PDB file of C-alpha atoms in Angstrom:
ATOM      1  CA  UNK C 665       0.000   0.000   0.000  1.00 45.00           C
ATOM      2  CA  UNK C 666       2.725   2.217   0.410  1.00 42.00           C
ATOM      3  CA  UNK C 667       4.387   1.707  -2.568  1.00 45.00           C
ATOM      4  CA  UNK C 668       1.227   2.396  -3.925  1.00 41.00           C
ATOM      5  CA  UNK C 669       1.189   5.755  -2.468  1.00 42.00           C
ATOM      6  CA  UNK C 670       4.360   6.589  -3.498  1.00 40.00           C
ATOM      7  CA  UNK C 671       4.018   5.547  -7.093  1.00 44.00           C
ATOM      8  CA  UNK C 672       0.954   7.963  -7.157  1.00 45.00           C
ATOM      9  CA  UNK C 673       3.296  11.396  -5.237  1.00 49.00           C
ATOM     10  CA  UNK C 674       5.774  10.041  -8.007  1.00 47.00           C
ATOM     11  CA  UNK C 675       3.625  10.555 -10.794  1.00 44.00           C
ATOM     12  CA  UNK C 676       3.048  14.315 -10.983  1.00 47.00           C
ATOM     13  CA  UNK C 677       6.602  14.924 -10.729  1.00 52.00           C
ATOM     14  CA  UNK C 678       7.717  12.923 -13.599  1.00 47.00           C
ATOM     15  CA  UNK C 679       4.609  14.605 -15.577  1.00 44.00           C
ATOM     16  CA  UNK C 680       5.839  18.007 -14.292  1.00 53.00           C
ATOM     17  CA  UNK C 681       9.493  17.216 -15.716  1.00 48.00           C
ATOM     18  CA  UNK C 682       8.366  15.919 -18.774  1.00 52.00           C
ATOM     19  CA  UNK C 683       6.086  19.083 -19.188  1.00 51.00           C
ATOM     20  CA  UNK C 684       9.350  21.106 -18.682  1.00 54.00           C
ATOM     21  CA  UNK C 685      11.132  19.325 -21.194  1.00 48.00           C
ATOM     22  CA  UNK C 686       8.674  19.554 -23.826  1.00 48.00           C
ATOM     23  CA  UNK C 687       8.262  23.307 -23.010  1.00 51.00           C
ATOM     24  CA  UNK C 688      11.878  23.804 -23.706  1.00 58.00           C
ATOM     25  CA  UNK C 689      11.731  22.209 -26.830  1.00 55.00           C
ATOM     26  CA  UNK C 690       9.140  24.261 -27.795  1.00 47.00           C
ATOM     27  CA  UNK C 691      10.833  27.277 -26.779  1.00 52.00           C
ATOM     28  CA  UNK C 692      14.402  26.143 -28.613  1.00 48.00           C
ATOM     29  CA  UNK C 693      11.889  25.486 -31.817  1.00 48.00           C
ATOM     30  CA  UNK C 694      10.162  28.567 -31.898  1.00 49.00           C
ATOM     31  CA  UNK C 695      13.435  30.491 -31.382  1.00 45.00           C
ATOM     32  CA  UNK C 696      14.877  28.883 -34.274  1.00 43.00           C
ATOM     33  CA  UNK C 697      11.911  29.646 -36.463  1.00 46.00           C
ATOM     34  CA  UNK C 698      12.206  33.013 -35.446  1.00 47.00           C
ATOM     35  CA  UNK C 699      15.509  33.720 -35.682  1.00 44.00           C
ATOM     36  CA  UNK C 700      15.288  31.835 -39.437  1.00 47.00           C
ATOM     37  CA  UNK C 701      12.182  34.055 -40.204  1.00 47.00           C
ATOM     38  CA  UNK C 702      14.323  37.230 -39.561  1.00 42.00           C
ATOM     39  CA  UNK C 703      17.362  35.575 -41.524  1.00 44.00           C
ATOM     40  CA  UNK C 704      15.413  34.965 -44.346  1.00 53.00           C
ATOM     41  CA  UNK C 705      13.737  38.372 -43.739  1.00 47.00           C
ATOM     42  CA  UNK C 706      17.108  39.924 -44.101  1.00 49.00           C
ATOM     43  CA  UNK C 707      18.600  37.900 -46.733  1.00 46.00           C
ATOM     44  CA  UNK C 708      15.424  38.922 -49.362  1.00 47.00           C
ATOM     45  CA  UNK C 709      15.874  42.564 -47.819  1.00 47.00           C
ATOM     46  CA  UNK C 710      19.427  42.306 -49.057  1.00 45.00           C
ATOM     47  CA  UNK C 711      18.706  40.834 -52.353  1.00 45.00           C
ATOM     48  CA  UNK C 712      16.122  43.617 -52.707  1.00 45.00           C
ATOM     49  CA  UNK C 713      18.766  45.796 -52.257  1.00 44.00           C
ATOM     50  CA  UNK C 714      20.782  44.313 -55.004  1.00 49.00           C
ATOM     51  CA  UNK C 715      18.206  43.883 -57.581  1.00 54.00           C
ATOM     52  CA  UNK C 716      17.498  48.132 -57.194  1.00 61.00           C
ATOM     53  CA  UNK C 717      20.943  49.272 -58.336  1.00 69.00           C
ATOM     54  CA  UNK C 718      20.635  50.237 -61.413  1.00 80.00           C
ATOM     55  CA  UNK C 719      23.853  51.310 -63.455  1.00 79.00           C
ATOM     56  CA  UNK C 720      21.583  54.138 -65.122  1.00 84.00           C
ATOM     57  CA  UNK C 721      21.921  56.384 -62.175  1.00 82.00           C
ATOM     58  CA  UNK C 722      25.848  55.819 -61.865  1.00 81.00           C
ATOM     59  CA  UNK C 723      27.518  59.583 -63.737  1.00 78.00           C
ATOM     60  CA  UNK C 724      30.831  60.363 -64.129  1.00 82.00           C
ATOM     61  CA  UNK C 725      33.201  61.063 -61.489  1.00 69.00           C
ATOM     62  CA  UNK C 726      34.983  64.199 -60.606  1.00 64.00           C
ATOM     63  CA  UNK C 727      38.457  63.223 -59.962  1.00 73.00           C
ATOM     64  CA  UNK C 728      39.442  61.607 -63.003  1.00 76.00           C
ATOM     65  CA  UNK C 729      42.776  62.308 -64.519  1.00 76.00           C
ATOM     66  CA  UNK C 730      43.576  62.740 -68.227  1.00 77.00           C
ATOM     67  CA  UNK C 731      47.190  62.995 -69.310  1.00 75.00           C
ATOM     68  CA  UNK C 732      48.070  65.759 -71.524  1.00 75.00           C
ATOM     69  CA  UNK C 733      48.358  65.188 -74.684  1.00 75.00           C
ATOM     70  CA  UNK C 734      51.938  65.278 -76.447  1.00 72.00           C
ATOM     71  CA  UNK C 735      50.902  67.680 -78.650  1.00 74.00           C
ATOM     72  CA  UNK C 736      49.445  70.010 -76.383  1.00 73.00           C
ATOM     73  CA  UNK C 737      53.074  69.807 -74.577  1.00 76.00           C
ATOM     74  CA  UNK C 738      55.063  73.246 -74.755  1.00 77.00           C
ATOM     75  CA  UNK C 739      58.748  73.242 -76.573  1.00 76.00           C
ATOM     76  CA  UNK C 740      60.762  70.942 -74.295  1.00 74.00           C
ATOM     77  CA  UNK C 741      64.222  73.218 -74.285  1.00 76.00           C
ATOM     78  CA  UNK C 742      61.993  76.610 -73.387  1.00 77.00           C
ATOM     79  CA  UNK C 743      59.639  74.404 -70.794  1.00 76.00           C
ATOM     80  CA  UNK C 744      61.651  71.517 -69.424  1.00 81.00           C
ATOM     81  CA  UNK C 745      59.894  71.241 -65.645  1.00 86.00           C
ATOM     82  CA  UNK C 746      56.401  71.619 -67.372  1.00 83.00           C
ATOM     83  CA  UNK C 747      57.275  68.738 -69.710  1.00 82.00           C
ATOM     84  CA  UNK C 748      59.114  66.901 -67.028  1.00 85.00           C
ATOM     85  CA  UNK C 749      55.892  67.065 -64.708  1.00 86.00           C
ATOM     86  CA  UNK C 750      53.758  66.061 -68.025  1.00 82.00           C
ATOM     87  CA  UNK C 751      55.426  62.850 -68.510  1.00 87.00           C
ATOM     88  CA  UNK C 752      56.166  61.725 -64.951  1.00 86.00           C
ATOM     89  CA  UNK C 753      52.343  62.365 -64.832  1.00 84.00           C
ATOM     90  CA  UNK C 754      51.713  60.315 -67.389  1.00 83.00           C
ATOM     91  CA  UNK C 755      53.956  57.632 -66.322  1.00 88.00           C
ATOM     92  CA  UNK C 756      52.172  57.563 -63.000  1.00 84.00           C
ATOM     93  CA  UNK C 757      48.721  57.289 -64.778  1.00 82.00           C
ATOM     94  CA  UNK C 758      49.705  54.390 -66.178  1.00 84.00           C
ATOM     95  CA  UNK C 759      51.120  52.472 -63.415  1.00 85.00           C
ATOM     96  CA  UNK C 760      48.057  53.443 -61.497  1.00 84.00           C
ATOM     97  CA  UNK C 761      45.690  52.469 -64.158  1.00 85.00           C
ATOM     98  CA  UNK C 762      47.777  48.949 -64.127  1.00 87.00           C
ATOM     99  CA  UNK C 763      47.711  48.182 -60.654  1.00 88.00           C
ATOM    100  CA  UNK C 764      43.805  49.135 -60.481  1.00 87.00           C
ATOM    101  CA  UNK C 765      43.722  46.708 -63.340  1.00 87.00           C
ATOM    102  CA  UNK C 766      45.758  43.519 -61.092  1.00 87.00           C
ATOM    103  CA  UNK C 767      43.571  44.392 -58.113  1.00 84.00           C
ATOM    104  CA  UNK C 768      40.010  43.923 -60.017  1.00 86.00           C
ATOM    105  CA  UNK C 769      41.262  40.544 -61.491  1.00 85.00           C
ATOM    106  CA  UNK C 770      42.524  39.562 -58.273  1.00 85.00           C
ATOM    107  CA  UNK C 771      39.340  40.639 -56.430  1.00 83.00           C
ATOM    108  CA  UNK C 772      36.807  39.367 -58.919  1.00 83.00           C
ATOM    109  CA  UNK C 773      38.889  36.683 -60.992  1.00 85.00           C
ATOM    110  CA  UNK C 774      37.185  38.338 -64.391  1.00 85.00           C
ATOM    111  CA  UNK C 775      39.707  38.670 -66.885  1.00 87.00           C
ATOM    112  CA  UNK C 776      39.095  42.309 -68.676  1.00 90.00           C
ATOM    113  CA  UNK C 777      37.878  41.973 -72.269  1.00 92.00           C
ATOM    114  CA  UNK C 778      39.388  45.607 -73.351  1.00 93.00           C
ATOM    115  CA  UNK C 779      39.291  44.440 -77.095  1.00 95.00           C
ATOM    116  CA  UNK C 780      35.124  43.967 -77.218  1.00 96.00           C
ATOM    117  CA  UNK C 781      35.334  46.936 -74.343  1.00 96.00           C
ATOM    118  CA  UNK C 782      36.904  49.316 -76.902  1.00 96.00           C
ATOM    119  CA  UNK C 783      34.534  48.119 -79.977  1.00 96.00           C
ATOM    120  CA  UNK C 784      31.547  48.702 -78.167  1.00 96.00           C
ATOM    121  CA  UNK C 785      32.575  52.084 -76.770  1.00 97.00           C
ATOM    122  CA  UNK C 786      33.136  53.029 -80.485  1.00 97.00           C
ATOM    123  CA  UNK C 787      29.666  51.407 -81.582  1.00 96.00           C
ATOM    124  CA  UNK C 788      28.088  53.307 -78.769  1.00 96.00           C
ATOM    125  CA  UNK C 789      29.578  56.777 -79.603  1.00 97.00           C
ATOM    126  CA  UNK C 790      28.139  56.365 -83.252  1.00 96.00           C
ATOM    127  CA  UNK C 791      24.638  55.248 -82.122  1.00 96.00           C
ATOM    128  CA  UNK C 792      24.389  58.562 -79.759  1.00 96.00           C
ATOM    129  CA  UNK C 793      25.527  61.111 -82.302  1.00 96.00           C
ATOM    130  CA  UNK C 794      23.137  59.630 -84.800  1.00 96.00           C
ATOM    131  CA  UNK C 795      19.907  59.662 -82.424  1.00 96.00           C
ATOM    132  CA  UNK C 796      20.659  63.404 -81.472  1.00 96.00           C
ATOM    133  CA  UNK C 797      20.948  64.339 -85.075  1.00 95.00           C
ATOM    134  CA  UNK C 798      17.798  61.992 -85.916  1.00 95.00           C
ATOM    135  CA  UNK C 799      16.058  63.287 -83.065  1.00 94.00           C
ATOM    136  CA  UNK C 800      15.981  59.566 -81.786  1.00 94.00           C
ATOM    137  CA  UNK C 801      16.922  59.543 -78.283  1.00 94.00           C
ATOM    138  CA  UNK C 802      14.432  56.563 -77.307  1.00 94.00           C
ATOM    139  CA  UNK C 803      16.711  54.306 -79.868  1.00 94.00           C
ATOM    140  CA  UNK C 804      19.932  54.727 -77.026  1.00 94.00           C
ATOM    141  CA  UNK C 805      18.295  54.798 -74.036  1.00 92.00           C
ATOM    142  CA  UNK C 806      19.133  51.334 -72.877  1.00 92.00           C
ATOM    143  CA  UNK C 807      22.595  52.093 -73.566  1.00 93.00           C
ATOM    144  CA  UNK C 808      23.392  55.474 -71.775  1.00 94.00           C
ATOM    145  CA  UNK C 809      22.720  56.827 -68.251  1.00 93.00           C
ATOM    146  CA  UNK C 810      19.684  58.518 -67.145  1.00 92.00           C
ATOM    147  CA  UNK C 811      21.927  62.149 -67.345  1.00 91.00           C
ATOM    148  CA  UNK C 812      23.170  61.412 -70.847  1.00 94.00           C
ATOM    149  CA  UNK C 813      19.402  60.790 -71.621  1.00 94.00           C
ATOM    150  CA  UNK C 814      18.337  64.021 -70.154  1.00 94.00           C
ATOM    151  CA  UNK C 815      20.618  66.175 -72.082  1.00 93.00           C
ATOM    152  CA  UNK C 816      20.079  64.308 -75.131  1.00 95.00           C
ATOM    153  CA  UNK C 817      16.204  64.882 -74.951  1.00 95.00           C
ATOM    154  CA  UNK C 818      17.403  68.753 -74.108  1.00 95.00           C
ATOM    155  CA  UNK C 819      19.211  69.741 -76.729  1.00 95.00           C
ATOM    156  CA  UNK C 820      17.400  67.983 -78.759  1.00 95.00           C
ATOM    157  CA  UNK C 821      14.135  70.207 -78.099  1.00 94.00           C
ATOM    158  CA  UNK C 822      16.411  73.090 -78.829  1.00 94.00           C
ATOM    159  CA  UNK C 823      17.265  72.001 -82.273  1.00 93.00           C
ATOM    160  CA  UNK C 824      15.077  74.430 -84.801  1.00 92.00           C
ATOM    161  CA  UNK C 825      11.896  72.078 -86.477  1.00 91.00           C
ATOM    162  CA  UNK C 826      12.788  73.303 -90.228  1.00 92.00           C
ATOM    163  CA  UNK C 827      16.389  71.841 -89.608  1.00 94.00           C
ATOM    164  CA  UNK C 828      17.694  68.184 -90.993  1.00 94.00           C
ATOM    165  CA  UNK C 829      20.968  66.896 -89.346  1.00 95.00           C
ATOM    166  CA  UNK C 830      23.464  64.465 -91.148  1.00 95.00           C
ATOM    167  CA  UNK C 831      26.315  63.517 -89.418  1.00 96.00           C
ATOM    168  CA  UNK C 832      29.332  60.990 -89.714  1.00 96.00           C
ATOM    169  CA  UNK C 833      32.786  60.128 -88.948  1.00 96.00           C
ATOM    170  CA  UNK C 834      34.890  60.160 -91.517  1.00 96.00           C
ATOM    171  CA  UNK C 835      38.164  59.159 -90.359  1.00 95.00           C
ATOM    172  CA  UNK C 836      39.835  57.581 -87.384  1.00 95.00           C
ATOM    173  CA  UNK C 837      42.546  59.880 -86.518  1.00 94.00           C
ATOM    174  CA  UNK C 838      44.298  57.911 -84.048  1.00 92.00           C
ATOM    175  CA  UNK C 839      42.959  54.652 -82.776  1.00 93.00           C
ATOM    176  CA  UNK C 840      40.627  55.070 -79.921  1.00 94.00           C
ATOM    177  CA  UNK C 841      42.898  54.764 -76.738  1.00 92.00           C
ATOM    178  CA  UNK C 842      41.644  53.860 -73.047  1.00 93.00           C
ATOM    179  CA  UNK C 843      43.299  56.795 -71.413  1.00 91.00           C
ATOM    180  CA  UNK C 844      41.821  55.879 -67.429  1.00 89.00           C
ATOM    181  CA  UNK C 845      39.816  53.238 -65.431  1.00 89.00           C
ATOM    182  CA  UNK C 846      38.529  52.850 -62.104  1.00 88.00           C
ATOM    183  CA  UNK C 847      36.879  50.010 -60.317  1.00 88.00           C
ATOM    184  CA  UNK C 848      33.358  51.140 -59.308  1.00 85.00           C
ATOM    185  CA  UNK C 849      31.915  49.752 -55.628  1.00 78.00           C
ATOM    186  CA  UNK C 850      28.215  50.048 -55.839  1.00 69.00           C
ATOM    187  CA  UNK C 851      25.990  49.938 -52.804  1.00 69.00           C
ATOM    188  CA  UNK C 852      24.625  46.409 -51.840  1.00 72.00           C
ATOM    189  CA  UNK C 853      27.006  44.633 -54.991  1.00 73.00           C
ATOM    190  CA  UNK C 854      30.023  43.039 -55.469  1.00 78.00           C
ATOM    191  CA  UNK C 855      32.819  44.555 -57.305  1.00 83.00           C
ATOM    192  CA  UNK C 856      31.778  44.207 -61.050  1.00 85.00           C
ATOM    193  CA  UNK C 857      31.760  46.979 -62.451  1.00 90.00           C
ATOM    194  CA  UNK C 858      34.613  49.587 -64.316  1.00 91.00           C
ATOM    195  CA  UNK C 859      34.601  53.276 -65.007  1.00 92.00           C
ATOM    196  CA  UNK C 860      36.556  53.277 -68.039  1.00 94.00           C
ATOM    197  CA  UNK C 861      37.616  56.371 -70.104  1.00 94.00           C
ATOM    198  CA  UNK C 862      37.840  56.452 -73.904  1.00 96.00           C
ATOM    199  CA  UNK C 863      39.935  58.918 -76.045  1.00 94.00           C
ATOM    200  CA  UNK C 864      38.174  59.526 -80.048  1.00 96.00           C
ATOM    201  CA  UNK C 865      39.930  61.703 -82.260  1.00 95.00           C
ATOM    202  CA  UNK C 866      38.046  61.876 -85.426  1.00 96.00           C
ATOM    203  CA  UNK C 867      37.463  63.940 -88.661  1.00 97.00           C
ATOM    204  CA  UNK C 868      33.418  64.608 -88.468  1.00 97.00           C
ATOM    205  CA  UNK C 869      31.273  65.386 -91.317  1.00 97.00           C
ATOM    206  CA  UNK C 870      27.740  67.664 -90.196  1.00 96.00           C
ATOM    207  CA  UNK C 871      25.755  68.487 -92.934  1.00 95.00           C
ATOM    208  CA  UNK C 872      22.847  70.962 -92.068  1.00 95.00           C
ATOM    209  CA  UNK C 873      19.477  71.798 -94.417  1.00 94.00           C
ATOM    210  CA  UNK C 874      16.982  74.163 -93.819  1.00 93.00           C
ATOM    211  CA  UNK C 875      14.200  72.661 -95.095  1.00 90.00           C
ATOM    212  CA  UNK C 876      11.993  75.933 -95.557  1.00 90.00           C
ATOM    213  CA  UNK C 877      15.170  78.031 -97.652  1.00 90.00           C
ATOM    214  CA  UNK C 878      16.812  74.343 -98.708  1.00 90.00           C
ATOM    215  CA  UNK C 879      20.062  76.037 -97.675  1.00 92.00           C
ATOM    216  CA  UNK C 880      22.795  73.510 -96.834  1.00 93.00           C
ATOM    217  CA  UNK C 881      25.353  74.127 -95.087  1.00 94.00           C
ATOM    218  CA  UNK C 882      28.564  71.192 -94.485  1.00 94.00           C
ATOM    219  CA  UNK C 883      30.617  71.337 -91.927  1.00 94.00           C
ATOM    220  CA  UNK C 884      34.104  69.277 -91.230  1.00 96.00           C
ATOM    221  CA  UNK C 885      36.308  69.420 -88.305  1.00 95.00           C
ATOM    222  CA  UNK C 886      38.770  67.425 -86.325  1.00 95.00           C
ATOM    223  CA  UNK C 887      37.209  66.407 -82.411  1.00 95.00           C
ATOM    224  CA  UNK C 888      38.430  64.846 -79.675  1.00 93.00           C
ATOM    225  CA  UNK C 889      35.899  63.836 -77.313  1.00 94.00           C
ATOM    226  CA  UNK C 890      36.463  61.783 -73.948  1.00 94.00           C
ATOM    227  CA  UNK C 891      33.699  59.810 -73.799  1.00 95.00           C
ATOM    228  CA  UNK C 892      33.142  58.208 -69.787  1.00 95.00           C
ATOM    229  CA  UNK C 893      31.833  54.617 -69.643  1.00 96.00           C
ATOM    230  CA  UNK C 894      30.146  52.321 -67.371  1.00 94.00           C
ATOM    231  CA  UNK C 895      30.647  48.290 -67.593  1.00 93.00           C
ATOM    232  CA  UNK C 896      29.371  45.556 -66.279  1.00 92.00           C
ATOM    233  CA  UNK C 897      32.252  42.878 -66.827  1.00 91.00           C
ATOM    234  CA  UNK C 898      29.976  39.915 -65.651  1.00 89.00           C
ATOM    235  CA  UNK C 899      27.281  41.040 -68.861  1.00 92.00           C
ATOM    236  CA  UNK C 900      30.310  43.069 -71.115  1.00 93.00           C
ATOM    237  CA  UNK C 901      27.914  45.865 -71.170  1.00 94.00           C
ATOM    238  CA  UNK C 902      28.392  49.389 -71.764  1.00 95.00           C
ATOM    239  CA  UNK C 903      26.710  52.504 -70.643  1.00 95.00           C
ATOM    240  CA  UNK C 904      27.149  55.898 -71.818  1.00 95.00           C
ATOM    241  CA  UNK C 905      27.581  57.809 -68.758  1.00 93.00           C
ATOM    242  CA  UNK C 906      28.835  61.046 -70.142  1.00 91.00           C
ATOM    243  CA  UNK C 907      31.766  63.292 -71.436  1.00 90.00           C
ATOM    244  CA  UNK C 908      34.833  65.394 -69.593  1.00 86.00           C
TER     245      UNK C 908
END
């Protein structure tokens, strides 16, 4: 009978312990739902993130460095410090430009494609001239930046109604020459993209008519523009992000 009794004082404790137990189980369950909830909460958040940078927005920067031309360079016997400073300059430039260069392939493993770079830079610079002249600014606006699109659309509505644009390159010349670069760290992304600077010195051909007096008037001159770049070297894509 005593046993009995026992048993029976026994009982509710081993139901209270096993009550504890499963409460704690619970507990530990819930807290790693939770916690999981609010890592999953944060990883979308993050990927959100991502997904809204758009390369459209990016413009140009305003410490970017262009190396003076030789032919800009005063006489080297009646200037020797100015043409001293020129070339160490230049030097300089491109050791930077190099090392920026080692760092991205180190950093991202991407080996730099400056060959299709350079052939789509040149492709891209032909496409905007003609859609300014043709009035066609919608035709380039995947392919330059929302500030290249605004002035496009600007000048554009300036141009007089009664007057027809042709324009084209005639000549190359020099070969277009990548004359800067810089590795571009965008919020919430890896490092995948390159600000890369272009050099085109051409012989340009801009024919105007006047459509009510059918005047025409041709026009030829030598430019050198330095056209500002944005790429994506996971895609190879290029973005027109303005002019210096």
């Amino acid at each position: 009978m005593r046993s009995v009794m026992l048993k029976s004082r026994a009982l509710p404790r081993i139901l209270n312990v096993q009550s504890t137990l499963l409460l704690r189980e619970f507990n530990k369950a819930r807290l790693f739902s939770t916690g999981r909830a609010v890592y999953q909460a944060e990883k979308t958040k993050k990927t959100k993130k991502q997904q809204d940078f758009n390369p459209k927005y990016m413009g140009v920067g305003n410490k970017i460095f262009i190396p003076t031309s030789y032919n800009n360079l005063p006489n080297l016997f009646f200037h020797p410090l100015i043409v001293l400073k020129a070339l160490i300059r230049r030097i300089y430039t491109f050791g930077l430009n190099t090392f920026k260069i080692g760092i991205f392939r180190f950093q991202t493993g991407v080996k730099p494609n400056f060959l299709l770079w350079k052939n789509k830079a040149i492709e891209s610079y032909i496409q905007v001239n003609k859609a300014f002249v043709n009035r066609d600014v919608d035709s380039v606006r995947r392919q330059v930046s929302l500030w290249v699109e605004d002035s496009l659309t600007t000048r554009v509505k300036m141009l007089p109604k009664n007057l027809v644009l042709e324009w084209q390159i005639l000549k190359f010349n020099g070969p277009p020459r990548l004359v800067a670069l810089e590795p571009i760290m965008a919020p919430g992304q890896p490092l995948e993209y390159l600000q890369l600077v272009y050099k085109f010195d051409t012989e340009q051909e801009l024919i105007k008519l006047n459509t009510v007096t059918k005047e025409t008037e041709k026009q030829l001159k030598n430019v050198i523009d330095y056209m500002v770049f944005l790429c994506d070297t996971t895609t190879n894509d290029l973005y027109l992000s303005g002019s210096i």
